[in-house]
Short mmCIF file of C-alpha atoms and ligand atoms in Angstrom, two decimals:
data_model
loop_
_atom_site.label_atom_id
_atom_site.label_comp_id
_atom_site.label_asym_id
_atom_site.label_seq_id
_atom_site.Cartn_x
_atom_site.Cartn_y
_atom_site.Cartn_z
CA MET T 1 -82.10 -81.22 138.08
CA ASN T 2 -85.01 -83.63 138.62
CA GLU T 3 -88.41 -84.22 137.03
CA ALA T 4 -90.31 -81.88 139.35
CA GLN T 5 -87.86 -79.06 138.73
CA ILE T 6 -88.11 -79.50 134.96
CA ARG T 7 -91.90 -79.38 135.17
CA GLU T 8 -91.63 -76.13 137.13
CA ARG T 9 -89.31 -74.68 134.48
CA VAL T 10 -91.73 -75.58 131.72
CA ALA T 11 -94.68 -74.11 133.64
CA ALA T 12 -92.75 -70.86 134.24
CA PHE T 13 -91.83 -70.74 130.56
CA LEU T 14 -95.45 -71.24 129.45
CA ALA T 15 -96.63 -68.52 131.83
CA GLU T 16 -94.40 -66.08 129.95
CA HIS T 17 -94.70 -67.28 126.34
CA ASP T 18 -97.94 -67.70 124.48
CA PRO T 19 -97.83 -70.90 122.38
CA HIS T 20 -100.61 -69.49 120.18
CA GLY T 21 -98.51 -66.49 119.14
CA ASP T 22 -95.76 -66.42 116.51
CA ARG T 23 -94.41 -69.98 116.00
CA LEU T 24 -90.82 -68.97 115.36
CA GLU T 25 -90.67 -66.55 118.28
CA PHE T 26 -92.02 -69.31 120.53
CA LEU T 27 -89.39 -71.80 119.35
CA ARG T 28 -86.58 -69.25 119.74
CA ALA T 29 -87.76 -68.48 123.28
CA ARG T 30 -87.94 -72.21 124.07
CA TYR T 31 -84.33 -72.58 122.91
CA ASP T 32 -83.22 -69.59 124.98
CA ALA T 33 -84.97 -71.06 128.04
CA GLY T 34 -82.85 -74.24 127.73
CA LEU T 35 -85.87 -76.36 126.83
CA ALA T 36 -84.73 -77.33 123.32
CA TRP T 37 -82.46 -80.26 124.25
CA VAL T 38 -82.14 -80.26 128.02
CA TRP T 39 -78.92 -82.29 128.08
CA PHE T 40 -77.07 -79.60 126.05
CA PRO T 41 -75.20 -76.95 128.07
CA GLU T 42 -76.83 -73.75 129.29
CA GLY T 43 -76.64 -71.04 126.64
CA HIS T 44 -76.88 -73.61 123.84
CA GLY T 45 -80.50 -74.66 124.13
CA GLY T 46 -80.08 -76.85 127.19
CA LEU T 47 -79.80 -76.91 130.96
CA GLY T 48 -77.01 -79.45 131.38
CA ALA T 49 -79.74 -81.77 132.73
CA PRO T 50 -79.99 -85.58 132.34
CA ARG T 51 -81.06 -86.52 128.81
CA GLU T 52 -84.02 -88.61 129.95
CA LEU T 53 -85.72 -85.44 131.23
CA GLN T 54 -86.23 -84.38 127.61
CA GLN T 55 -89.26 -86.66 127.40
CA VAL T 56 -90.84 -84.76 130.31
CA VAL T 57 -90.33 -81.49 128.41
CA GLU T 58 -91.76 -82.97 125.20
CA HIS T 59 -94.80 -84.24 127.07
CA GLU T 60 -95.44 -80.92 128.83
CA LEU T 61 -95.01 -78.96 125.58
CA SER T 62 -96.83 -81.39 123.30
CA ALA T 63 -99.64 -78.92 122.60
CA THR T 64 -97.25 -76.10 121.60
CA PRO T 65 -95.55 -75.42 118.21
CA GLN T 66 -93.40 -78.38 117.16
CA LEU T 67 -90.23 -78.73 115.07
CA ASN T 68 -90.36 -79.99 111.51
CA THR T 69 -88.15 -82.96 112.32
CA GLY T 70 -88.50 -84.48 108.84
CA VAL T 71 -86.71 -81.76 106.91
CA GLN T 72 -84.25 -81.11 109.75
CA ALA T 73 -83.46 -84.76 110.58
CA ILE T 74 -79.77 -84.42 109.63
CA GLY T 75 -79.38 -81.12 111.46
CA LEU T 76 -80.96 -82.33 114.68
CA GLY T 77 -79.73 -85.91 114.67
CA MET T 78 -76.21 -85.49 113.32
CA ALA T 79 -74.93 -81.94 112.79
CA ALA T 80 -75.98 -80.67 116.23
CA PRO T 81 -74.26 -83.37 118.34
CA THR T 82 -71.12 -83.02 116.20
CA ILE T 83 -71.04 -79.23 116.57
CA LEU T 84 -71.61 -79.66 120.30
CA ALA T 85 -68.72 -82.12 120.59
CA PHE T 86 -66.17 -80.42 118.32
CA GLY T 87 -67.35 -76.85 117.62
CA THR T 88 -65.80 -73.73 119.11
CA GLU T 89 -67.98 -71.59 121.39
CA GLU T 90 -68.42 -69.20 118.47
CA GLN T 91 -69.56 -72.02 116.15
CA LYS T 92 -72.02 -73.33 118.74
CA ARG T 93 -73.46 -69.83 119.19
CA ARG T 94 -73.67 -69.23 115.45
CA PHE T 95 -75.19 -72.53 114.34
CA LEU T 96 -77.16 -74.33 117.04
CA ARG T 97 -80.09 -71.96 117.62
CA PRO T 98 -81.23 -71.52 113.96
CA LEU T 99 -80.59 -75.24 113.44
CA TRP T 100 -82.92 -76.20 116.28
CA THR T 101 -85.67 -73.74 115.33
CA GLY T 102 -85.48 -74.94 111.71
CA GLU T 103 -84.57 -71.50 110.36
CA GLU T 104 -81.47 -73.03 108.76
CA ILE T 105 -81.70 -76.55 107.33
CA TRP T 106 -78.66 -78.85 107.22
CA CYS T 107 -77.55 -81.66 104.92
CA GLN T 108 -74.69 -84.18 104.96
CA LEU T 109 -71.95 -84.10 102.29
CA PHE T 110 -70.22 -87.41 103.07
CA SER T 111 -70.87 -90.08 100.38
CA GLU T 112 -69.20 -89.83 96.99
CA PRO T 113 -69.52 -91.85 93.77
CA GLY T 114 -66.32 -93.71 94.74
CA ALA T 115 -66.72 -93.71 98.54
CA GLY T 116 -69.77 -94.96 100.41
CA SER T 117 -69.28 -97.84 102.83
CA ASP T 118 -65.56 -97.15 102.75
CA LEU T 119 -66.07 -93.46 103.42
CA ALA T 120 -62.43 -92.88 104.33
CA THR T 121 -61.41 -93.31 100.68
CA LEU T 122 -63.29 -90.12 99.69
CA GLY T 123 -61.59 -87.84 97.18
CA THR T 124 -63.13 -84.37 97.57
CA ARG T 125 -60.14 -82.10 98.13
CA ALA T 126 -59.82 -79.10 100.41
CA VAL T 127 -56.67 -77.07 99.81
CA ARG T 128 -55.61 -74.32 102.17
CA ASP T 129 -55.29 -70.80 100.72
CA GLY T 130 -54.46 -68.29 103.47
CA ASP T 131 -57.45 -68.06 105.82
CA GLU T 132 -59.62 -70.05 103.45
CA TRP T 133 -59.99 -73.57 102.07
CA VAL T 134 -60.76 -74.22 98.41
CA VAL T 135 -62.95 -77.30 97.98
CA ASP T 136 -63.34 -79.34 94.78
CA GLY T 137 -65.15 -82.64 94.36
CA GLN T 138 -68.46 -84.42 93.99
CA LYS T 139 -70.82 -85.75 96.65
CA VAL T 140 -73.81 -88.00 96.06
CA TRP T 141 -77.04 -89.19 97.75
CA THR T 142 -77.21 -85.89 99.62
CA SER T 143 -80.64 -85.91 101.29
CA GLY T 144 -82.32 -82.52 101.48
CA ALA T 145 -79.44 -80.57 99.85
CA HIS T 146 -82.06 -78.60 97.93
CA HIS T 147 -83.39 -77.19 101.22
CA ALA T 148 -80.08 -76.77 102.98
CA ARG T 149 -78.41 -73.59 104.14
CA TRP T 150 -75.44 -75.49 105.63
CA ALA T 151 -73.83 -78.90 105.26
CA ILE T 152 -71.51 -81.07 107.27
CA LEU T 153 -68.68 -81.95 104.92
CA VAL T 154 -65.69 -84.29 105.08
CA ALA T 155 -62.86 -83.52 102.63
CA ARG T 156 -59.31 -84.69 102.02
CA THR T 157 -56.71 -82.20 103.15
CA ASP T 158 -53.64 -84.47 102.96
CA PRO T 159 -53.46 -87.10 100.18
CA GLY T 160 -49.96 -88.13 101.28
CA VAL T 161 -51.00 -89.99 104.46
CA PRO T 162 -53.16 -93.13 104.93
CA LYS T 163 -56.82 -92.61 104.13
CA HIS T 164 -58.22 -92.12 107.65
CA ARG T 165 -55.56 -89.61 108.65
CA GLY T 166 -55.78 -87.06 105.82
CA LEU T 167 -59.37 -85.93 106.33
CA THR T 168 -60.75 -82.70 107.77
CA TYR T 169 -64.33 -81.86 108.75
CA PHE T 170 -65.99 -78.61 107.67
CA VAL T 171 -69.27 -76.80 107.73
CA CYS T 172 -70.02 -76.04 104.08
CA ASP T 173 -71.94 -72.93 103.08
CA MET T 174 -74.51 -74.31 100.62
CA HIS T 175 -75.07 -70.78 99.24
CA ALA T 176 -71.37 -70.27 98.43
CA PRO T 177 -70.41 -69.82 94.75
CA GLY T 178 -69.38 -73.17 93.23
CA VAL T 179 -71.98 -75.31 95.06
CA GLU T 180 -74.33 -76.94 92.59
CA VAL T 181 -77.21 -79.21 93.66
CA ARG T 182 -78.79 -81.59 91.12
CA PRO T 183 -81.75 -83.84 91.98
CA LEU T 184 -81.58 -87.66 91.88
CA ARG T 185 -84.82 -89.55 91.49
CA GLN T 186 -85.46 -92.57 93.73
CA ILE T 187 -87.52 -95.75 93.36
CA THR T 188 -90.52 -93.90 94.86
CA GLY T 189 -90.37 -91.33 92.06
CA GLU T 190 -89.38 -88.51 94.33
CA ALA T 191 -86.02 -86.80 94.64
CA GLU T 192 -85.32 -86.62 98.37
CA PHE T 193 -81.65 -86.68 97.62
CA ASN T 194 -79.23 -85.06 95.19
CA GLU T 195 -75.76 -85.04 93.77
CA VAL T 196 -73.74 -82.02 94.82
CA PHE T 197 -70.86 -80.63 92.79
CA LEU T 198 -68.29 -78.50 94.60
CA THR T 199 -66.14 -76.42 92.27
CA GLY T 200 -63.62 -74.01 93.75
CA VAL T 201 -65.85 -73.48 96.80
CA ARG T 202 -64.15 -71.12 99.26
CA LEU T 203 -64.76 -71.84 102.93
CA PRO T 204 -63.23 -69.63 105.62
CA ASP T 205 -61.09 -71.53 108.12
CA ASP T 206 -63.55 -70.67 110.88
CA LEU T 207 -65.97 -73.12 109.23
CA ARG T 208 -63.58 -75.98 110.07
CA LEU T 209 -64.91 -78.32 112.79
CA GLY T 210 -62.11 -79.93 114.78
CA GLU T 211 -58.41 -80.07 113.94
CA VAL T 212 -56.91 -80.35 110.48
CA GLY T 213 -56.42 -84.09 109.81
CA ASP T 214 -58.86 -85.11 112.56
CA GLY T 215 -61.89 -85.35 110.26
CA TRP T 216 -62.30 -89.12 110.63
CA ARG T 217 -62.73 -88.86 114.41
CA VAL T 218 -65.21 -86.00 114.03
CA ALA T 219 -67.10 -87.98 111.36
CA GLN T 220 -67.38 -90.97 113.72
CA THR T 221 -69.40 -88.82 116.11
CA THR T 222 -71.74 -87.91 113.25
CA LEU T 223 -72.08 -91.52 112.05
CA MET T 224 -72.74 -92.99 115.51
CA ASN T 225 -75.40 -90.34 116.08
CA GLU T 226 -76.84 -90.99 112.61
CA ARG T 227 -77.48 -94.63 113.44
CA VAL T 228 -79.21 -93.72 116.66
CA ALA T 229 -81.21 -90.99 114.88
CA ILE T 230 -82.41 -93.42 112.18
CA GLY T 231 -82.93 -96.53 114.28
CA GLY T 232 -83.38 -95.35 117.85
CA ALA T 233 -86.17 -92.75 117.68
CA PRO T 234 -88.76 -93.20 120.46
CA VAL T 235 -91.86 -95.11 119.35
CA ARG T 236 -94.94 -95.80 121.47
CA ARG T 237 -96.01 -99.42 122.04
CA GLY T 238 -97.82 -100.55 118.89
CA GLY T 239 -96.75 -97.36 117.07
CA GLY T 240 -94.50 -96.70 114.07
CA MET T 241 -94.66 -99.11 111.12
CA VAL T 242 -96.25 -101.91 113.15
CA GLY T 243 -99.01 -99.43 114.08
CA ALA T 244 -99.71 -98.73 110.39
CA VAL T 245 -100.01 -102.50 109.77
CA LEU T 246 -102.27 -102.98 112.81
CA ASP T 247 -104.57 -100.19 111.53
CA ALA T 248 -104.90 -102.02 108.22
CA TRP T 249 -105.56 -105.30 110.08
CA ARG T 250 -108.41 -103.69 112.06
CA GLU T 251 -109.89 -101.93 109.03
CA HIS T 252 -110.02 -105.01 106.77
CA PRO T 253 -111.26 -108.05 108.74
CA GLY T 254 -112.27 -109.77 105.49
CA LEU T 255 -108.63 -109.96 104.33
CA ARG T 256 -107.33 -111.77 107.42
CA SER T 257 -106.12 -115.37 107.36
CA HIS T 258 -104.66 -117.72 109.95
CA ASP T 259 -101.25 -117.66 108.26
CA LEU T 260 -101.15 -113.86 108.10
CA HIS T 261 -102.23 -113.69 111.73
CA GLU T 262 -99.31 -115.88 112.80
CA ARG T 263 -96.87 -113.73 110.85
CA LEU T 264 -98.30 -110.50 112.21
CA LEU T 265 -97.98 -111.78 115.77
CA SER T 266 -94.34 -112.65 115.28
CA LEU T 267 -93.65 -109.25 113.64
CA TRP T 268 -95.41 -107.53 116.53
CA VAL T 269 -93.16 -109.32 119.02
CA GLU T 270 -90.07 -108.31 117.04
CA ALA T 271 -91.27 -104.72 116.85
CA GLU T 272 -91.82 -104.69 120.60
CA VAL T 273 -88.35 -106.14 121.26
CA THR T 274 -86.82 -103.50 118.96
CA ARG T 275 -88.81 -100.75 120.67
CA LEU T 276 -87.67 -101.87 124.13
CA SER T 277 -84.06 -102.16 122.95
CA GLY T 278 -84.38 -98.59 121.65
CA ALA T 279 -85.58 -97.43 125.06
CA ARG T 280 -82.60 -99.16 126.68
CA LEU T 281 -80.21 -97.59 124.17
CA ARG T 282 -81.57 -94.13 124.92
CA GLU T 283 -81.02 -94.76 128.62
CA GLN T 284 -77.40 -95.69 127.89
CA LEU T 285 -77.11 -92.53 125.83
CA ALA T 286 -78.14 -90.51 128.85
CA ALA T 287 -74.82 -91.59 130.32
CA GLY T 288 -72.64 -90.57 127.36
CA HIS T 289 -72.14 -90.53 123.62
CA PRO T 290 -73.53 -93.30 121.39
CA GLY T 291 -71.20 -96.21 120.80
CA PRO T 292 -71.34 -99.05 118.27
CA GLU T 293 -74.49 -100.47 119.95
CA GLY T 294 -76.52 -97.91 117.94
CA SER T 295 -75.63 -99.94 114.85
CA GLY T 296 -77.70 -102.85 116.21
CA MET T 297 -80.76 -100.63 116.52
CA LYS T 298 -80.37 -99.28 113.03
CA LEU T 299 -79.94 -102.83 111.67
CA SER T 300 -83.14 -104.10 113.38
CA PHE T 301 -85.08 -100.99 112.40
CA ALA T 302 -84.21 -101.43 108.70
CA ARG T 303 -85.08 -105.14 108.57
CA LEU T 304 -88.31 -104.68 110.49
CA ASN T 305 -89.45 -101.66 108.48
CA GLN T 306 -88.91 -103.58 105.26
CA GLU T 307 -90.70 -106.71 106.51
CA LEU T 308 -93.62 -104.76 107.96
CA SER T 309 -94.09 -102.54 104.90
CA GLY T 310 -93.97 -105.71 102.75
CA PHE T 311 -96.54 -107.40 104.99
CA ASP T 312 -98.72 -104.28 104.72
CA VAL T 313 -98.96 -104.34 100.90
CA GLU T 314 -99.38 -108.12 100.89
CA PHE T 315 -102.20 -108.02 103.41
CA ARG T 316 -104.02 -105.10 101.76
CA ARG T 317 -103.43 -106.70 98.34
CA GLU T 318 -102.51 -103.22 97.23
CA LEU T 319 -99.53 -103.61 95.01
CA THR T 320 -100.23 -100.78 92.56
CA TYR T 321 -98.30 -97.56 92.95
CA ASP T 322 -98.63 -94.57 90.69
CA ASP T 323 -97.44 -91.54 92.62
CA TRP T 324 -94.33 -90.21 90.92
CA THR T 325 -94.26 -86.77 92.57
CA PHE T 326 -90.75 -85.42 92.06
CA ARG T 327 -90.26 -83.09 95.03
CA ARG T 328 -92.75 -83.84 97.80
CA SER T 329 -93.97 -81.61 100.57
CA GLU T 330 -91.92 -82.14 103.70
CA ASP T 331 -95.04 -81.70 105.84
CA VAL T 332 -96.27 -85.28 105.32
CA ASP T 333 -94.14 -87.90 107.04
CA PHE T 334 -93.45 -91.54 106.10
CA TYR T 335 -96.52 -92.86 107.95
CA GLY T 336 -98.78 -90.23 106.41
CA ARG T 337 -98.09 -91.65 102.95
CA GLY T 338 -99.60 -94.71 101.29
CA PRO T 339 -98.54 -98.35 101.76
CA GLY T 340 -96.97 -98.53 98.26
CA TYR T 341 -94.80 -95.52 99.02
CA ARG T 342 -93.76 -96.95 102.38
CA TYR T 343 -92.87 -100.31 100.85
CA LEU T 344 -90.63 -98.71 98.23
CA ARG T 345 -89.08 -96.10 100.53
CA ALA T 346 -88.22 -98.68 103.21
CA LYS T 347 -85.87 -100.34 100.69
CA GLY T 348 -83.45 -97.50 101.33
CA ASN T 349 -83.43 -98.13 105.10
CA SER T 350 -80.83 -100.88 104.76
CA ILE T 351 -78.51 -98.57 102.76
CA GLU T 352 -78.83 -95.08 104.29
CA GLY T 353 -76.73 -94.35 107.36
CA GLY T 354 -74.51 -97.41 106.70
CA THR T 355 -75.60 -100.59 104.90
CA SER T 356 -76.77 -103.60 106.89
CA GLU T 357 -73.61 -105.51 105.87
CA ILE T 358 -71.40 -102.75 107.28
CA LEU T 359 -73.44 -102.56 110.48
CA ARG T 360 -73.04 -106.33 110.93
CA ASN T 361 -69.29 -105.88 110.55
CA ILE T 362 -69.30 -103.13 113.20
CA ILE T 363 -71.33 -105.26 115.62
CA ALA T 364 -69.11 -108.29 114.99
CA GLU T 365 -65.89 -106.38 115.59
CA ARG T 366 -66.75 -103.72 118.12
CA VAL T 367 -69.59 -105.21 120.14
CA LEU T 368 -68.92 -108.97 119.96
CA GLY T 369 -65.11 -108.66 119.72
CA LEU T 370 -64.78 -110.99 116.72
CA PRO T 371 -61.65 -110.78 114.53
CA SER T 372 -61.68 -107.78 112.19
CA GLU T 373 -61.87 -107.83 108.40
CA PRO T 374 -58.45 -107.73 106.69
CA ARG T 375 -57.58 -104.08 106.05
CA VAL T 376 -54.68 -104.11 103.62
CA ASP T 377 -54.81 -100.39 102.80
CA LYS T 378 -54.73 -98.89 106.27
CA ASP T 379 -51.04 -97.93 106.16
CA VAL T 380 -50.88 -96.95 102.48
CA PRO T 381 -50.93 -93.22 101.61
CA TRP T 382 -54.30 -92.33 100.05
CA LYS T 383 -52.65 -91.05 96.86
CA ASP T 384 -51.15 -94.53 96.23
CA LEU T 385 -54.44 -96.44 96.63
CA PRO T 386 -55.81 -98.00 93.42
CA ARG T 387 -58.91 -96.08 92.31
C1 FAD U 401 -82.28 -92.86 101.14
C2 FAD U 401 -80.80 -92.57 101.26
C3 FAD U 401 -80.38 -91.36 101.78
C4 FAD U 401 -79.01 -91.07 101.88
N1 FAD U 401 -78.63 -89.84 102.34
C5 FAD U 401 -77.31 -89.53 102.40
C6 FAD U 401 -76.90 -88.22 102.79
O1 FAD U 401 -77.72 -87.34 103.12
N2 FAD U 401 -75.59 -87.92 102.80
C7 FAD U 401 -74.64 -88.85 102.47
O2 FAD U 401 -73.46 -88.51 102.54
N3 FAD U 401 -74.99 -90.10 102.07
C8 FAD U 401 -76.31 -90.45 102.01
N4 FAD U 401 -76.69 -91.71 101.59
C9 FAD U 401 -75.66 -92.62 101.11
C10 FAD U 401 -75.38 -93.83 101.99
O3 FAD U 401 -74.71 -93.46 103.17
C11 FAD U 401 -74.55 -94.82 101.14
O4 FAD U 401 -75.35 -95.22 100.05
C12 FAD U 401 -74.10 -96.01 101.93
O5 FAD U 401 -73.16 -95.65 102.90
C13 FAD U 401 -73.50 -97.11 101.03
O6 FAD U 401 -72.54 -96.61 100.18
P1 FAD U 401 -72.59 -96.91 98.61
O7 FAD U 401 -73.95 -96.55 98.12
O8 FAD U 401 -71.41 -96.25 97.97
O9 FAD U 401 -72.46 -98.48 98.47
P2 FAD U 401 -71.11 -99.34 98.46
O10 FAD U 401 -70.25 -98.90 99.59
O11 FAD U 401 -70.52 -99.30 97.09
O12 FAD U 401 -71.64 -100.79 98.77
C14 FAD U 401 -72.21 -101.64 97.77
C15 FAD U 401 -72.58 -102.98 98.42
O13 FAD U 401 -71.39 -103.63 98.93
C16 FAD U 401 -71.54 -103.95 100.31
N5 FAD U 401 -70.25 -103.79 100.99
C17 FAD U 401 -69.39 -102.75 100.87
N6 FAD U 401 -68.32 -102.93 101.67
C18 FAD U 401 -68.52 -104.11 102.35
C19 FAD U 401 -67.79 -104.83 103.33
N7 FAD U 401 -66.62 -104.38 103.80
N8 FAD U 401 -68.33 -105.98 103.80
C20 FAD U 401 -69.52 -106.46 103.34
N9 FAD U 401 -70.24 -105.81 102.39
C21 FAD U 401 -69.77 -104.65 101.90
C22 FAD U 401 -72.56 -102.93 100.82
O14 FAD U 401 -73.21 -103.39 101.98
C23 FAD U 401 -73.51 -102.80 99.63
O15 FAD U 401 -74.44 -103.85 99.64
C24 FAD U 401 -78.05 -92.04 101.47
C25 FAD U 401 -78.48 -93.26 100.97
C26 FAD U 401 -79.83 -93.54 100.86
C27 FAD U 401 -80.26 -94.86 100.31
#
């Protein structure tokens, strides 16, 4: 399929579906027409078309109802590609459509109090009981769990084998008895994330994604996609965080200085290099699944977002912050909020989705081919690891 054919498809779709009618019906119809994510297979919101044609669809449909990508970031960026890669036909049919339309929100139950960077040490247990699994454990830093209908969950199904081998990946029903979500307040005052307690949660075996014991491999697909989702989102030239800083620069000529000008120019160049690298990464993605290169994008994004949001408050001389709203509306995105909020929230960018130290390790080992860190526990059964 080429660009002209995609345009024709979109035109035919618009001739049949009124974008000014019911928003949800429009989004469902768009999914059914294969115009949700064109590179997905037919029947699952796509057309099996090259990924780069998605931007043509987005452009043609820019004046029609849009997704709430903020609240569904984990669903769209991480759960969907993982379900596509490892889900059964039945799971794809059940989950992908309401995920894309936003009818069912997803969260990610990976991190635990004792397992973050070294995720494979996680201790949440899933024990088989007939056709079900019984899950017990605690997860932490779970963004959006208070909105979520479903979660992607990694749990330990075999403590007797080394840590990476005893994991299994599930879809967790966030409405199941035994799931308890408690808010955690961040530096911004809001509670975007939560701790989640799982006590005797029963999950039918048909909510398992991938083979028993293959959870680490499934989780890698999620994590590689997470880094691309956080760091590799398309940005227009001069847009994103550098755009917010440039707006401030234009609005306040009296605050400019030669020194700040020099710094802004160098940040602009870095932002442009990062943006172009993102475009190149997305082109590579069109040819397959994301590899470790996505870690480089996420690393640059985090550093740049922190430097730019710091520059923004310094330039505006606006260092006060007094908005401690606990649960914020999901309708206002990062850029729609004030400079103080952005400065504080950007601090989390170098932690979420893998810390910058871990991403440097991945780039060193898997992109540059440098010697790996010593891993003394890789052959030790998980149950014998010191905790
Ligand atoms: C805003 C935000 C949202 C999040 N949302 C989610 C979510 O929805 N779901 C979820 O599961 N998790 C989520 N997380 C958790 C996130 O993935 C973890 O915080 C992260 O992976 C780090 O784990 P940790 O906090 O346990 O830190 P630790 O792993 O304890 O690391 C502590 C410090 O040690 C460093 N370190 C650790 N190991 C090494 C090493 N081998 N080499 C060098 N340095 C090392 C780290 O870089 C870090 O500086 C979120 C975090 C944030 C900040």
